[in-house]
Short mmCIF file of C-alpha atoms in Angstrom, two decimals:
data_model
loop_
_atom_site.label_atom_id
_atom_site.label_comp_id
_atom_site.label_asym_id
_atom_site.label_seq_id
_atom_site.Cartn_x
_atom_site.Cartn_y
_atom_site.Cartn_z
CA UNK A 1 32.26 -11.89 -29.69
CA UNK A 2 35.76 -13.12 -30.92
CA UNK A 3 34.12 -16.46 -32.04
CA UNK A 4 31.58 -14.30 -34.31
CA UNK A 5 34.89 -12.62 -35.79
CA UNK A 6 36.57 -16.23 -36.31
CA UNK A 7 33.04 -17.23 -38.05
CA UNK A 8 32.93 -15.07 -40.58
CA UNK A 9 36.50 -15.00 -41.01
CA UNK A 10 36.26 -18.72 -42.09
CA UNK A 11 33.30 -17.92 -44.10
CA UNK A 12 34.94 -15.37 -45.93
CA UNK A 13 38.16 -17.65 -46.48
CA UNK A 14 35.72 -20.18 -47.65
CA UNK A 15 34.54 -17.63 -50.47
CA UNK A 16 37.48 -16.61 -51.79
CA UNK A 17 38.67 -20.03 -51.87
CA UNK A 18 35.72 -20.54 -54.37
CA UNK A 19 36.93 -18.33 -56.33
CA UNK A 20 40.75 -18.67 -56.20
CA UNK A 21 39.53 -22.78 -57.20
CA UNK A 22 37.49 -21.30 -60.28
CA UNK A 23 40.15 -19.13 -61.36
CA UNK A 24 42.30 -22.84 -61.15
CA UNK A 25 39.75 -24.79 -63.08
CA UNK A 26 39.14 -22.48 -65.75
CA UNK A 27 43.16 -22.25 -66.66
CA UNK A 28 43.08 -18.03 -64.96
CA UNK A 29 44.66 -18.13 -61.95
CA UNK A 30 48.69 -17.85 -63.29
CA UNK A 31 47.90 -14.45 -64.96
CA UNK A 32 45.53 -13.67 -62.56
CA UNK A 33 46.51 -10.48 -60.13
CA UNK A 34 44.97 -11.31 -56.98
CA UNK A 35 44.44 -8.31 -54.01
CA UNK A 36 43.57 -8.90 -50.97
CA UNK A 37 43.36 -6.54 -48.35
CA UNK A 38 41.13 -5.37 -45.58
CA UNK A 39 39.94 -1.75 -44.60
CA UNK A 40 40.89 -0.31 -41.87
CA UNK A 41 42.32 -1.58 -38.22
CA UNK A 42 39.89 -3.59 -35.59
CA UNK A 43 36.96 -0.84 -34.42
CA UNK A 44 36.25 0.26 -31.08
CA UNK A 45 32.70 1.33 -31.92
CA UNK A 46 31.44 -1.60 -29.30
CA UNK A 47 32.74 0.18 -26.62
CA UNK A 48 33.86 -1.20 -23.20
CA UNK A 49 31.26 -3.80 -22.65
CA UNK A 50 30.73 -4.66 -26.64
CA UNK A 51 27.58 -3.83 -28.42
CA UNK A 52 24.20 -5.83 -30.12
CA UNK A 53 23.57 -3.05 -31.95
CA UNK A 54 25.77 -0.64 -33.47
CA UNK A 55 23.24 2.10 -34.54
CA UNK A 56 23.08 2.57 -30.87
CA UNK A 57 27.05 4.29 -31.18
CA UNK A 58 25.33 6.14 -34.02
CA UNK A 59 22.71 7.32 -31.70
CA UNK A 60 25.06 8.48 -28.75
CA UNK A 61 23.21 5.56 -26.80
CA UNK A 62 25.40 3.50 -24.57
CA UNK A 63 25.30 -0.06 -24.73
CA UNK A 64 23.36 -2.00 -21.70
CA UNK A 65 24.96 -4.67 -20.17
CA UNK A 66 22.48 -6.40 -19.03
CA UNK A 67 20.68 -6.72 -22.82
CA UNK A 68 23.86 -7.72 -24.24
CA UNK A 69 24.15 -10.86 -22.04
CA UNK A 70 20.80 -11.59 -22.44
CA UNK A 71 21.30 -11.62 -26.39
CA UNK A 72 24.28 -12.99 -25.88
CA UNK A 73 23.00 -16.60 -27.93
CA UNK A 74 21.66 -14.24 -31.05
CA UNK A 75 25.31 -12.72 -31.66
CA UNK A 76 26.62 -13.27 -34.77
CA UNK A 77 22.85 -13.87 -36.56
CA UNK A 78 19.79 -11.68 -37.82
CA UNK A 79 18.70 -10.63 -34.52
CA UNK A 80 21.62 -8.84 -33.29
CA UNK A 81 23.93 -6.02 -35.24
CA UNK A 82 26.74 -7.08 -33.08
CA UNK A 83 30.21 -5.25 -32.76
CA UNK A 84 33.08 -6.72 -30.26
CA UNK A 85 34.16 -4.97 -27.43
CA UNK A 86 37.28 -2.20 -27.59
CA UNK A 87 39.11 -3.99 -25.53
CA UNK A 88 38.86 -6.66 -28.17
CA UNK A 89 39.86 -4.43 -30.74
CA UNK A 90 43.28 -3.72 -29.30
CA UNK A 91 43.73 -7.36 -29.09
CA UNK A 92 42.74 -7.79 -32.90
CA UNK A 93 45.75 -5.18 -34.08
CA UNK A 94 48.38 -6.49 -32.03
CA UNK A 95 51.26 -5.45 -31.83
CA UNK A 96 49.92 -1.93 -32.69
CA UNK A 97 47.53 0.28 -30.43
CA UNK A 98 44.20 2.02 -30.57
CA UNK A 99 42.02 1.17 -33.66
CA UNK A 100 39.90 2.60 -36.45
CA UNK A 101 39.38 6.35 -36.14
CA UNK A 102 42.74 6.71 -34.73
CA UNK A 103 45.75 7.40 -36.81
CA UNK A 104 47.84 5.41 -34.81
CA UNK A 105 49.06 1.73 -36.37
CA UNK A 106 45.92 0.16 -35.08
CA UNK A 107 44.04 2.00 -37.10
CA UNK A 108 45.55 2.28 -40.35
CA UNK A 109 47.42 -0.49 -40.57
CA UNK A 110 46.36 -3.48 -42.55
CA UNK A 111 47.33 -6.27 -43.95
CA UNK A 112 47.79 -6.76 -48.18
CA UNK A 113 48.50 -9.93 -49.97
CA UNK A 114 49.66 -10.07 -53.40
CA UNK A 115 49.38 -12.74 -55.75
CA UNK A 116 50.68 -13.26 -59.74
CA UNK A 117 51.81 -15.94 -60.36
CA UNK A 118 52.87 -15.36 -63.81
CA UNK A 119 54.36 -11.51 -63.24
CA UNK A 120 56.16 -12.17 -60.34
CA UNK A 121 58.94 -14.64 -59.44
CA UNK A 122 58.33 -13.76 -55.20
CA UNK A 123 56.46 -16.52 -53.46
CA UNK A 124 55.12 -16.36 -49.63
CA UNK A 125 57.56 -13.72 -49.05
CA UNK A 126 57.12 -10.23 -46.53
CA UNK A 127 57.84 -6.87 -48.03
CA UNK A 128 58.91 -4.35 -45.44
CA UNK A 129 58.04 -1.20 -47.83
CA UNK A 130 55.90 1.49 -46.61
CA UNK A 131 52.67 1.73 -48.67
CA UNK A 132 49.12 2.77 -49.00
CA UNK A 133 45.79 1.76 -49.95
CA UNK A 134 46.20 4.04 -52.79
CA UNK A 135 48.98 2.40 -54.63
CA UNK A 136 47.07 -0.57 -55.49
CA UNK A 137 45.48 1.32 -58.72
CA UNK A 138 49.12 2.15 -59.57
CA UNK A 139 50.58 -0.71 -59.47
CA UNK A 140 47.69 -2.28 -61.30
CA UNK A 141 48.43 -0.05 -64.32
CA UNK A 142 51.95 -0.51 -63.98
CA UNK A 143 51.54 -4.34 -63.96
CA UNK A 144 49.18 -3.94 -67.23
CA UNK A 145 51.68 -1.41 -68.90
CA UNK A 146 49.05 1.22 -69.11
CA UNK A 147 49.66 5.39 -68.43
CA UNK A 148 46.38 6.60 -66.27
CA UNK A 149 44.66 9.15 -69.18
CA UNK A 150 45.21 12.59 -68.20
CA UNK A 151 41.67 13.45 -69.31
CA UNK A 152 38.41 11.24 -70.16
CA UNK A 153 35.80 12.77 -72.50
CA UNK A 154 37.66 16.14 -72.38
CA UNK A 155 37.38 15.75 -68.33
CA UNK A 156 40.91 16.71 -66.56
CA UNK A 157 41.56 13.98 -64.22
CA UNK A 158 42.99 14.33 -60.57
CA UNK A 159 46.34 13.05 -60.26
CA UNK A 160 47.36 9.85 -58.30
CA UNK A 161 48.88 9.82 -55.12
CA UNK A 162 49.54 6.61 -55.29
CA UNK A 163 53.02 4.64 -56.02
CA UNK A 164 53.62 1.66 -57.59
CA UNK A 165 54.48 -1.90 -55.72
CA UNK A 166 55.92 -3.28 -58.53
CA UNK A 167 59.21 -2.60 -57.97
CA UNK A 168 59.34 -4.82 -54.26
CA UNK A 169 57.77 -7.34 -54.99
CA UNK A 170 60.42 -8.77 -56.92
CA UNK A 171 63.42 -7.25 -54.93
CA UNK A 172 62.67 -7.39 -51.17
CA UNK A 173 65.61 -4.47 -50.76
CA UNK A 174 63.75 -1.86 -53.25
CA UNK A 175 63.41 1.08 -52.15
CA UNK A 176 59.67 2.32 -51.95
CA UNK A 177 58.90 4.97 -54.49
CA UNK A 178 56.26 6.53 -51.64
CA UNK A 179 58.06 9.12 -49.04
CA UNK A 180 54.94 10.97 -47.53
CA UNK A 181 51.74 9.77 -46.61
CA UNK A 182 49.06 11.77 -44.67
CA UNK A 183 45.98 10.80 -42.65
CA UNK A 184 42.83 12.84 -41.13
CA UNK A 185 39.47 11.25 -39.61
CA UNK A 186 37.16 12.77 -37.80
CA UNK A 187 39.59 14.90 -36.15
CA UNK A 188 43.14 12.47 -35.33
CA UNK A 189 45.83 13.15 -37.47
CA UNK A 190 49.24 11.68 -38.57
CA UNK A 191 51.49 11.98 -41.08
CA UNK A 192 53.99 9.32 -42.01
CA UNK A 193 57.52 10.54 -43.79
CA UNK A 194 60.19 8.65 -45.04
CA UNK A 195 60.47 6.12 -42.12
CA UNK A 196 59.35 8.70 -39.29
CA UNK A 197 55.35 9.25 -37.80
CA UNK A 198 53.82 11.67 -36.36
CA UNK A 199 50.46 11.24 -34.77
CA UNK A 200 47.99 13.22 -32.24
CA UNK A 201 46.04 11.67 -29.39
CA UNK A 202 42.76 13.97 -30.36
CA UNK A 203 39.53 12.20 -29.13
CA UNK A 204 37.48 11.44 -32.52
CA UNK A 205 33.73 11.84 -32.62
CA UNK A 206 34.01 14.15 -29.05
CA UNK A 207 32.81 17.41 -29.98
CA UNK A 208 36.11 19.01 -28.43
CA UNK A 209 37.21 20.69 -30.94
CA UNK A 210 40.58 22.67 -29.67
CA UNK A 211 42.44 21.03 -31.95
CA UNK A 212 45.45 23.10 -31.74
CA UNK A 213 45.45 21.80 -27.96
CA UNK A 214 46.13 18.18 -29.04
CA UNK A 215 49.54 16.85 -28.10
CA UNK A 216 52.12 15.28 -30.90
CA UNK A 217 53.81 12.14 -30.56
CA UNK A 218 56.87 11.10 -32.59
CA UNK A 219 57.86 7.65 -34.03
CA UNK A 220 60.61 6.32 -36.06
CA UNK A 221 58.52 3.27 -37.20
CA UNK A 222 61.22 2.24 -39.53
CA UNK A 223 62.47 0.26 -36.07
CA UNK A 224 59.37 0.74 -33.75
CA UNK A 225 56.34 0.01 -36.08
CA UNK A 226 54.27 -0.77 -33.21
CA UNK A 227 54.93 2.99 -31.79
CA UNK A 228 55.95 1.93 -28.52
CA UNK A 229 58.36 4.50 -28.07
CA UNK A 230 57.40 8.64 -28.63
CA UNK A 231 60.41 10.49 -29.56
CA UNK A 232 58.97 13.66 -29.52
CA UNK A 233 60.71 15.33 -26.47
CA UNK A 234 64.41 13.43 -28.31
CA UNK A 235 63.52 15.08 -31.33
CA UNK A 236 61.40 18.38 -31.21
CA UNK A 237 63.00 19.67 -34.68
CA UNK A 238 62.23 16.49 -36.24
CA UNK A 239 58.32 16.78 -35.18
CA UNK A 240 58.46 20.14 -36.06
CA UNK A 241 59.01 18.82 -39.38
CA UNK A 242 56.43 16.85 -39.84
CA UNK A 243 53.81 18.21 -38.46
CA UNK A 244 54.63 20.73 -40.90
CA UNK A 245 54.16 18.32 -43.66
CA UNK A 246 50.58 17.25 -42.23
CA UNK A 247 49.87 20.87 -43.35
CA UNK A 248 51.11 21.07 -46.13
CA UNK A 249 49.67 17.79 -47.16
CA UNK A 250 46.04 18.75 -45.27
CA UNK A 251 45.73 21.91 -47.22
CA UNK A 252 46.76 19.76 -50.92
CA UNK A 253 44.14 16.82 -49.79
CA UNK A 254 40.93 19.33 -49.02
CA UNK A 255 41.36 18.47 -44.87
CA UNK A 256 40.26 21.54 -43.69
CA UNK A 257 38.07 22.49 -41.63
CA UNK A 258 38.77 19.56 -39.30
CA UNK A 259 35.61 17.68 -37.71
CA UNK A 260 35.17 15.89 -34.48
CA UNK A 261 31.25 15.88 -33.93
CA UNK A 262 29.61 13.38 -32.74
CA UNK A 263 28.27 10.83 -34.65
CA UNK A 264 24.30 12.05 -33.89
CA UNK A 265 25.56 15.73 -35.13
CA UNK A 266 26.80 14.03 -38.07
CA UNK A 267 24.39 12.05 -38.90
CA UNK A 268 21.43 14.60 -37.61
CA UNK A 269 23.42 16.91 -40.36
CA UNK A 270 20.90 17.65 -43.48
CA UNK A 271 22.36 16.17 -46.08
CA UNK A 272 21.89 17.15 -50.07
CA UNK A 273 18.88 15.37 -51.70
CA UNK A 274 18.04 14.60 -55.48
CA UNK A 275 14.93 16.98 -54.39
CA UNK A 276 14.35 19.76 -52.31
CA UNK A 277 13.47 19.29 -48.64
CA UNK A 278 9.35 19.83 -48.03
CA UNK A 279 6.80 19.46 -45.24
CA UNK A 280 4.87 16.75 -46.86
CA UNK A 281 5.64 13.53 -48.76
CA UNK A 282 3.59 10.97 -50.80
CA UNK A 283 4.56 7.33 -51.64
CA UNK A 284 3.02 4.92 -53.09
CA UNK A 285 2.63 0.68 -52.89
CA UNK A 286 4.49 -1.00 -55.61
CA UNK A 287 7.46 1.09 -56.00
CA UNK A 288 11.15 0.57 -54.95
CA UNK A 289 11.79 1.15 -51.30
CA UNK A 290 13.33 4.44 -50.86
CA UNK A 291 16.38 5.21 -48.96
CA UNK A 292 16.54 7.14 -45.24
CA UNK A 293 18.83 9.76 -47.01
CA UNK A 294 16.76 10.62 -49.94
CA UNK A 295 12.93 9.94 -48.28
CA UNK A 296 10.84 12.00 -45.79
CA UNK A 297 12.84 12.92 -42.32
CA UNK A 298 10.82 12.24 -39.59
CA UNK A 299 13.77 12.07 -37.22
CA UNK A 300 13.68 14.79 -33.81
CA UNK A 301 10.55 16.45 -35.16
CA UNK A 302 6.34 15.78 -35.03
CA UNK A 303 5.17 14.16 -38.07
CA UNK A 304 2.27 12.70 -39.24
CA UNK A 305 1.69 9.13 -41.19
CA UNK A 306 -1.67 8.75 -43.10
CA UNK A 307 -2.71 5.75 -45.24
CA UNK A 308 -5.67 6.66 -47.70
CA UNK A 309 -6.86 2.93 -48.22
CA UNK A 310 -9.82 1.14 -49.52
CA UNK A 311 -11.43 -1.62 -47.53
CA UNK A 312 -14.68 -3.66 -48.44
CA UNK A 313 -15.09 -5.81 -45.60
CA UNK A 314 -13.67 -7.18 -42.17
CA UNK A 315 -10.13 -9.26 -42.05
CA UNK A 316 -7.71 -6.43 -43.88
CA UNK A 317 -4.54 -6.77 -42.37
CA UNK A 318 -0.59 -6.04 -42.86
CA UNK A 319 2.28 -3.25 -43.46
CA UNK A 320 0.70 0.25 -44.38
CA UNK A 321 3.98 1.92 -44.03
CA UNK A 322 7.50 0.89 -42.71
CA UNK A 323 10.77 2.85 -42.04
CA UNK A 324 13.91 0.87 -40.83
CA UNK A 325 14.45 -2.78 -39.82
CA UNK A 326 14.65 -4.17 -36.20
CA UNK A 327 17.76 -2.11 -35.21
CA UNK A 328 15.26 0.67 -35.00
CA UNK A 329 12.60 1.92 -36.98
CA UNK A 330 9.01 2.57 -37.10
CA UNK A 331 5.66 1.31 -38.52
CA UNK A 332 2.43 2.00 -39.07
CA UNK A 333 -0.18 -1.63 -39.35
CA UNK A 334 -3.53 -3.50 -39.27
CA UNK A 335 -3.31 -6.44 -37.26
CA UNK A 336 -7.15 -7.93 -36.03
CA UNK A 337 -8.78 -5.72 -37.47
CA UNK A 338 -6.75 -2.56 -35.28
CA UNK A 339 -4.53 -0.02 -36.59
CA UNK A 340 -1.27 -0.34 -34.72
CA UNK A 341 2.18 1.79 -34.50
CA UNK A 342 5.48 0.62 -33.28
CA UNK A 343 8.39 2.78 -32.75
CA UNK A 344 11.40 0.26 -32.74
CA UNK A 345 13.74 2.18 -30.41
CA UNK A 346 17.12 1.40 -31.43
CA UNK A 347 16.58 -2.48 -31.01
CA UNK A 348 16.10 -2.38 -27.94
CA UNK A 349 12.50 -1.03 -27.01
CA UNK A 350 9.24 -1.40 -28.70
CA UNK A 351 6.76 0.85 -28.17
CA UNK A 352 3.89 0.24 -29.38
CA UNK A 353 0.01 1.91 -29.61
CA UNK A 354 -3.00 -0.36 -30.64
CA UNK A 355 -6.22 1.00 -31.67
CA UNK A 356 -9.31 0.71 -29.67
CA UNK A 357 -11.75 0.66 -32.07
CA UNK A 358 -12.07 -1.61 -35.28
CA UNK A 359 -10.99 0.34 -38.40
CA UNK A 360 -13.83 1.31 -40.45
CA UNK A 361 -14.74 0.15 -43.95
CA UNK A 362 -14.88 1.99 -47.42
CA UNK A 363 -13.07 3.93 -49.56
CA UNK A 364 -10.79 6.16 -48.70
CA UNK A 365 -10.42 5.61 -45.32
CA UNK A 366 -7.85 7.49 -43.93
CA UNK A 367 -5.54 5.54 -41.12
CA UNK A 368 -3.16 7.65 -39.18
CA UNK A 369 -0.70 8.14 -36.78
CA UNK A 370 0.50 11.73 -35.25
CA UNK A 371 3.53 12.23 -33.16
CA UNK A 372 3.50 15.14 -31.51
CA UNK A 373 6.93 16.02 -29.95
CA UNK A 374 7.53 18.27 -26.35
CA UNK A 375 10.94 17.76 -25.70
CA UNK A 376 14.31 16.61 -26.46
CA UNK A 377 17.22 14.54 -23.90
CA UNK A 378 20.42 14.28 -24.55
CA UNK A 379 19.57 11.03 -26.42
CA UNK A 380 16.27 10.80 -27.80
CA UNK A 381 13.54 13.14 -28.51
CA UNK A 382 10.25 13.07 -26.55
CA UNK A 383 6.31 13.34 -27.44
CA UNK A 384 2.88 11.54 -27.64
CA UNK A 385 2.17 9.40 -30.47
CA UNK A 386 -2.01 9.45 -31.06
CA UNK A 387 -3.87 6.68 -33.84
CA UNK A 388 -6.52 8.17 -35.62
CA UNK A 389 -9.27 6.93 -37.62
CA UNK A 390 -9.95 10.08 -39.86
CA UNK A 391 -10.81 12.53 -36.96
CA UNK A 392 -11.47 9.96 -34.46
CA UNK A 393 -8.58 9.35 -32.14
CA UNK A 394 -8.81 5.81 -31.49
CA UNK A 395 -5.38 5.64 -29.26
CA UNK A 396 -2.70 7.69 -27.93
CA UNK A 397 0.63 6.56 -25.57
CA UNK A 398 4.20 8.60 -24.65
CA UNK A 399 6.82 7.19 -26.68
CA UNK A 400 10.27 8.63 -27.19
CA UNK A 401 12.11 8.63 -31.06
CA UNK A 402 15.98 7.79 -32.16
CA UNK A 403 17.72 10.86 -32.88
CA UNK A 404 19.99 9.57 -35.38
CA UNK A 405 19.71 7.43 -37.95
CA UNK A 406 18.27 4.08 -38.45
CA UNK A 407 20.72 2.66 -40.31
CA UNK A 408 24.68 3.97 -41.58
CA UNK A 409 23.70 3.39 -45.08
CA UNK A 410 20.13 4.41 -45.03
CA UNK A 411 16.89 2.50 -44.18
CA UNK A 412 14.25 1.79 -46.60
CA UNK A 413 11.23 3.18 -46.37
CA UNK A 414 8.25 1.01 -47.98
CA UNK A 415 4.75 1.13 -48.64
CA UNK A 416 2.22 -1.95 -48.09
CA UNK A 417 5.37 -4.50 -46.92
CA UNK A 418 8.46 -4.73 -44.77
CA UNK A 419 10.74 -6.72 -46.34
CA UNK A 420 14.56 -7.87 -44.46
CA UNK A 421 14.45 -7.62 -40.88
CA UNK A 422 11.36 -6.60 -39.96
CA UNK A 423 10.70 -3.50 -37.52
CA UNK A 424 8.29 -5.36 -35.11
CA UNK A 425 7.79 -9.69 -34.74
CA UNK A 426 4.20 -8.37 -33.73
CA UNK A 427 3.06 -8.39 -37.33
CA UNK A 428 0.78 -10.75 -38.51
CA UNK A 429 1.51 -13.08 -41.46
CA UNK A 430 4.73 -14.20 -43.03
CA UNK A 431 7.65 -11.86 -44.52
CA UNK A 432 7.25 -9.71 -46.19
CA UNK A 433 3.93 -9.18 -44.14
CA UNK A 434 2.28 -7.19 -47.52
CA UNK A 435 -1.47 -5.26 -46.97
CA UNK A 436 -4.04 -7.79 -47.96
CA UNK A 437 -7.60 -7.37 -47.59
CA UNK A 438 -7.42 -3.45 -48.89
CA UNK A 439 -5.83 -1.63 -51.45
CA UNK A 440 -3.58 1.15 -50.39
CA UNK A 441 -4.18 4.32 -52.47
CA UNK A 442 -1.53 6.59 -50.95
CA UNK A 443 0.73 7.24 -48.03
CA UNK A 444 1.39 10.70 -46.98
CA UNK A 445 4.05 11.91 -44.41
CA UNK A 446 3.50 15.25 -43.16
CA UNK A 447 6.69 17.03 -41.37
CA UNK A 448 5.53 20.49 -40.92
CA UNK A 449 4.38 20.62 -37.23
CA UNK A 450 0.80 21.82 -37.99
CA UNK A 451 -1.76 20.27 -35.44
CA UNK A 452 -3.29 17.28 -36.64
CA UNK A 453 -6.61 18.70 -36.82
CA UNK A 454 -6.10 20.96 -39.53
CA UNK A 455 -3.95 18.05 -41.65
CA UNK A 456 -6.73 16.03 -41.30
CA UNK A 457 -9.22 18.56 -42.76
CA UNK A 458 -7.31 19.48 -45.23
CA UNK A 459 -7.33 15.74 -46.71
CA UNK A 460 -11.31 15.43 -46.78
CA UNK A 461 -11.05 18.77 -48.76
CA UNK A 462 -8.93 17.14 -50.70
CA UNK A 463 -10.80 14.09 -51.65
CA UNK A 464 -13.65 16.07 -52.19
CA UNK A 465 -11.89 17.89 -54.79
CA UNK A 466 -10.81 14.45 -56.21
#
């Protein structure tokens, strides 16, 4: 996995050196202010034995040995969503421990190179000053001269935390303008103040809660950045302090109320939508693909996917819907001349019903498939999944559906194609694998848990009245 990190690592030096050469060639670079800094310490989302997909920590699935080392070739490329190891991660933020999520060093501490040529005289030097992501704006403005407007379009603006750099980078002894800084995720905490941390050891994403059960530790980091040594029982008064501070500072930053859920209960949350939540959805072929968050949840509940298509003859075949990509999704197709479903389980399982019966001809023919769900594990939720032509069942298996989401950011959800990584390598034809053969009128997603019986009724009355 550490060879995948050093990969793109080169391939991302390799990009900004593009650009760093363009800003050379085109006369830019000396009055160019260049930033570069990375986002948070090494993650331990991989877990002990590493991970080839990540939406399966986003799922509360643990990772399988045995299917990482058989992917173990595809790591780094479009077949695996690969994330090192933990141990790994504690390697990657040496000298510091723990990593992203945590408040220790290891996960908030980065590093930040700073580059103008023509505004600074400091070259290849170390600053030693304590600062923040936030004071890059700052400095910025204070580089260009400019105030930050108190209001925009008679909008009052929120103030900047942030400090400016300016000030060290030219004098390596300046004393930072920043004397607080505080942190919350998902449940750790610190609080950094003039040269002295504290930090709790709260497990993140755990569900625990009891947060006023979480032991403090105390660090002078101005002479142990790598917290090595907790001062806490030295110093009670001084940790007293501070983690008054964090409160202060948690109640002025919006912190409260803390949250350690897991990631499923966080991402199982309903979120807001640009429209109200309803039991039944309609999309149709052409448009955009539209994203997890703002399309039709179908996620630890029975649902039903119908495609209202027109087909002349024989030989139709492609995407009627798709949901996801290959990290876990699902799909409904025609693929010789049978209506299939897949349910990608998180990568890692494909289950998948075929038709028995060739799908009719004419128009509107209506292609479904119907999960019906019985029960729920820890993990995944449980339920048959039945193919339908119109009122004829034509197939019907036990399958078992991700709880979370497919994707951090949101899945697409298309109509007639399945562009990017595709949900299933069973389709047939080439990417993006569009419906040919047929025209898709409509595709309807119905969420309210009716039987299917009575959804499927209540189309032909439709149509009639169409």
């Amino acid at each position: 996995m550490a060879e995948v990190y050093a990969g793109f690592l080169a391939h991302a030096d390799h990009h900004i050196g593009r650009l760093l050469d363009y800003l050379e060639q085109s006369g830019q670079r000396e009055n160019t202010v260049v930033v570069v800094v990375s986002d948070n310490g090494a993650s331990g989302e991989g877990g002990p034995n590493g991970s080839v997909n990540e939406m399966k920590f986003a799922n509360g699935i643990p990772d399988d040995l045995a299917e990482n080392l058989a992917k173990i070739d595809d790591l780094g490329g479009p077949k695996t969503y690969n994330h090192y190891a933990n141990g790994w991660a504690m390697a990657f933020n040496t000298p510091f421990k723990m990593w992203k999520r945590y408040e220790f060093n290891g996960g908030t501490c980065d590093p930040c190179i700073i580059s103008w040529p023509a505004g600074t005289k400091a070259r290849g030097e170390i600053r030693e000053q304590y600062h923040h992501a936030i004071d890059i704006v700052p400095t910025i403005l204070d580089f260009l001269g400019v105030d930050a407007p108190a209001t925009i379009k008679g909008h009052v603006q929120s103030p900047f935390d942030g400090v400016s750099m300016h000030g060290s980078l030219d004098d390596p002894s300046a004393r930072s303008a920043r004397k607080t800084q505080f942190y919350a995720m998902l449940g750790s905490r610190s609080i950094w103040h003039e040269g002295w941390k504290a930090v709790t050891t709260h497990p993140t994403l755990a569900g625990w809660g009891h947060f006023n059960e979480d032991q403090w530790e105390l660090y002078h980091t101005d002479v142990d950045r790598a917290e090595l040594n907790d001062l806490a029982a030295q110093h009670p008064d001084k940790l007293r302090e501070l983690v008054n501070i964090w409160f202060s500072e948690a109640g002025a930053n919006g912190a409260f109320p803390l949250d350690d859920r897991s990631p499923v209960e966080i991402l199982t949350t309903t979120r807001p939508q640009l429209t109200a939540p309803r039991s039944r959805y309609v999309y149709y072929p052409g448009a955009a693909g539209v994203s997890e968050w703002q399309s039709v949840n179908t996620r630890n509940r029975s649902f039903v996917i119908g495609a209202l298509v027109d087909i002349q003859a024989a030989g139709a075949d492609g995407v009627l819907f798709a949901m996801g990509s290959r990290f876990g999704g699902h799909t409904l197709y025609v693929k010789d001349n049978r209506l299939h479903y897949v349910n990608n389980f998180v990568g890692s399982e494909e289950q998948k019903i075929v038709g028995s019966e060739d799908i009719p001809t004419g128009q509107n023919v209506l292609l479904s498939a119907s999960f019906d769900k019985d029960g729920r594990e820890p993990d995944h939720a449980t339920g048959t999944l039945s193919l339908y032509h119109a009122d004829r069942k034509v197939g019907e298996a036990r399958i078992k559906t991700q709880l979370g989401a497919f994707a951090i950011a949101g899945a697409g959800l298309f109509v007639g194609r399945d562009p990017g990584e595709a949900i299933t390598e069973d389709y047939p034809g080439q990417s993006p694998y569009a419906f040919s053969g047929g025209t898709i009128n409509m595709i309807a997603i119905d969420v309210s848990g009716e039987p299917y019986m009575d959804l499927e009724r209540e189309a032909a009355l439709m149509l009639m009245r169409e």
